[in-house]
Amino acid sequence: MARKLSALISVLILMLLLLAQDHATSITEAPSPQPQPSKNNPLYGATQGSLQPQECAPHCTTRCSETAYKKPCMFFCQKCCAKCLCVPPGTYGNKQSCPCYNNWKTKRGGPKCP
């Protein structure tokens, strides 16, 4: 009887140890937070996906500041920014920094984004 009891206790202890080990290996660490782009970085907003949707307006205002067609420029710039989450630096050109912005074309094949 004592032998059966000691064998049963040994089995129970072994099962508890295995359960504890399984539980310890299944615990995962929380993912580390992704670094946020620095707004002091000169490429902030100019690389694809670096903007938040609410940050499009000021970047598009800068982009469209020298055009004679401000309303359509702002409309399409904000539309492109909302999709691509970037606006090329400067008032003209530099579209290579944001391929999505550069490659979005109209039905006729012209550039969609200013």
Coordinates of C-alpha atoms in Angstrom, one line a residue:
M1 CA 0.0 0.0 0.0
A2 CA 2.8 2.4 0.9
R3 CA 4.5 1.6 -2.4
K4 CA 1.4 2.4 -4.4
L5 CA 1.0 5.7 -2.5
S6 CA 4.6 6.8 -3.0
A7 CA 4.3 5.8 -6.8
L8 CA 1.1 7.9 -7.0
I9 CA 2.7 10.9 -5.3
S10 CA 5.7 10.6 -7.6
V11 CA 3.5 10.5 -10.7
L12 CA 1.6 13.6 -9.4
I13 CA 4.8 15.5 -8.7
L14 CA 6.1 14.7 -12.2
M15 CA 2.8 15.8 -13.8
L16 CA 2.9 19.1 -11.9
L17 CA 6.5 19.7 -12.9
L18 CA 5.7 19.0 -16.6
L19 CA 2.6 21.3 -16.4
A20 CA 4.7 24.1 -14.8
Q21 CA 7.4 23.7 -17.5
D22 CA 4.8 23.8 -20.3
H23 CA 3.2 26.9 -18.7
A24 CA 6.6 28.6 -18.4
T25 CA 7.4 28.0 -22.1
S26 CA 4.0 29.2 -23.3
I27 CA 4.4 32.7 -21.7
T28 CA 5.5 35.2 -24.3
E29 CA 6.9 38.6 -23.8
A30 CA 4.8 41.6 -24.9
P31 CA 6.0 43.0 -28.2
S32 CA 8.3 45.9 -27.9
P33 CA 6.9 49.2 -29.2
Q34 CA 7.9 50.1 -32.7
P35 CA 10.0 53.2 -32.9
Q36 CA 8.0 56.3 -34.0
P37 CA 9.6 58.3 -36.8
S38 CA 11.2 61.5 -35.5
K39 CA 9.5 64.6 -36.8
N40 CA 13.0 66.2 -36.8
N41 CA 14.1 63.7 -39.5
P42 CA 14.3 65.4 -42.9
L43 CA 12.6 62.4 -44.6
Y44 CA 9.7 62.4 -42.1
G45 CA 6.5 62.4 -44.3
A46 CA 8.5 61.9 -47.5
T47 CA 8.9 58.1 -47.2
Q48 CA 6.0 55.8 -47.8
G49 CA 3.9 55.1 -44.7
S50 CA 5.7 57.6 -42.5
L51 CA 2.6 59.9 -42.0
Q52 CA -0.6 59.5 -40.0
P53 CA -3.7 60.5 -42.0
Q54 CA -4.3 63.6 -39.9
E55 CA -0.8 64.8 -40.8
C56 CA -1.5 65.1 -44.5
A57 CA -3.0 68.6 -44.6
P58 CA 0.2 70.5 -43.5
H59 CA 2.4 68.5 -45.8
C60 CA 0.0 69.1 -48.7
T61 CA -0.2 72.8 -47.9
T62 CA 3.6 73.0 -48.3
R63 CA 3.5 70.8 -51.5
C64 CA 0.8 73.0 -53.1
S65 CA 2.1 76.4 -51.9
E66 CA 3.6 77.5 -55.2
T67 CA 0.9 76.3 -57.7
A68 CA -1.7 78.5 -59.3
Y69 CA -4.2 75.7 -58.9
K70 CA -4.3 75.3 -55.1
K71 CA -7.8 73.7 -54.7
P72 CA -7.2 70.8 -57.1
C73 CA -3.6 70.4 -55.9
M74 CA -4.8 70.2 -52.3
F75 CA -7.6 67.8 -53.2
F76 CA -5.4 65.3 -55.0
C77 CA -2.5 65.7 -52.7
Q78 CA -4.7 64.8 -49.7
K79 CA -6.3 61.9 -51.6
C80 CA -2.8 60.6 -52.5
C81 CA -1.5 61.2 -49.0
A82 CA -4.4 59.3 -47.4
K83 CA -3.7 56.3 -49.6
C84 CA 0.2 56.4 -49.5
L85 CA 0.7 58.1 -46.1
C86 CA 3.5 60.2 -47.6
V87 CA 4.0 63.5 -49.5
P88 CA 7.2 64.1 -51.4
P89 CA 9.4 66.9 -50.1
G90 CA 9.3 70.3 -51.8
T91 CA 6.8 71.9 -54.1
Y92 CA 7.5 69.9 -57.2
G93 CA 9.2 66.7 -58.2
N94 CA 11.0 64.4 -55.7
K95 CA 8.3 61.7 -56.2
Q96 CA 10.9 58.9 -56.1
S97 CA 10.9 59.2 -52.3
C98 CA 7.3 57.9 -52.3
P99 CA 6.8 55.2 -54.9
C100 CA 3.0 54.9 -54.2
Y101 CA 2.5 58.6 -54.7
N102 CA 4.6 58.5 -57.9
N103 CA 3.0 55.4 -59.4
W104 CA -0.7 56.2 -58.9
K105 CA -1.9 57.2 -62.4
T106 CA -5.1 58.6 -63.9
K107 CA -7.2 56.6 -66.4
R108 CA -5.3 58.4 -69.2
G109 CA -2.0 57.3 -67.7
G110 CA -0.9 60.7 -66.3
P111 CA 0.2 61.3 -62.7
K112 CA -2.7 61.4 -60.2
C113 CA -0.7 63.0 -57.4
P114 CA 0.8 66.5 -57.6

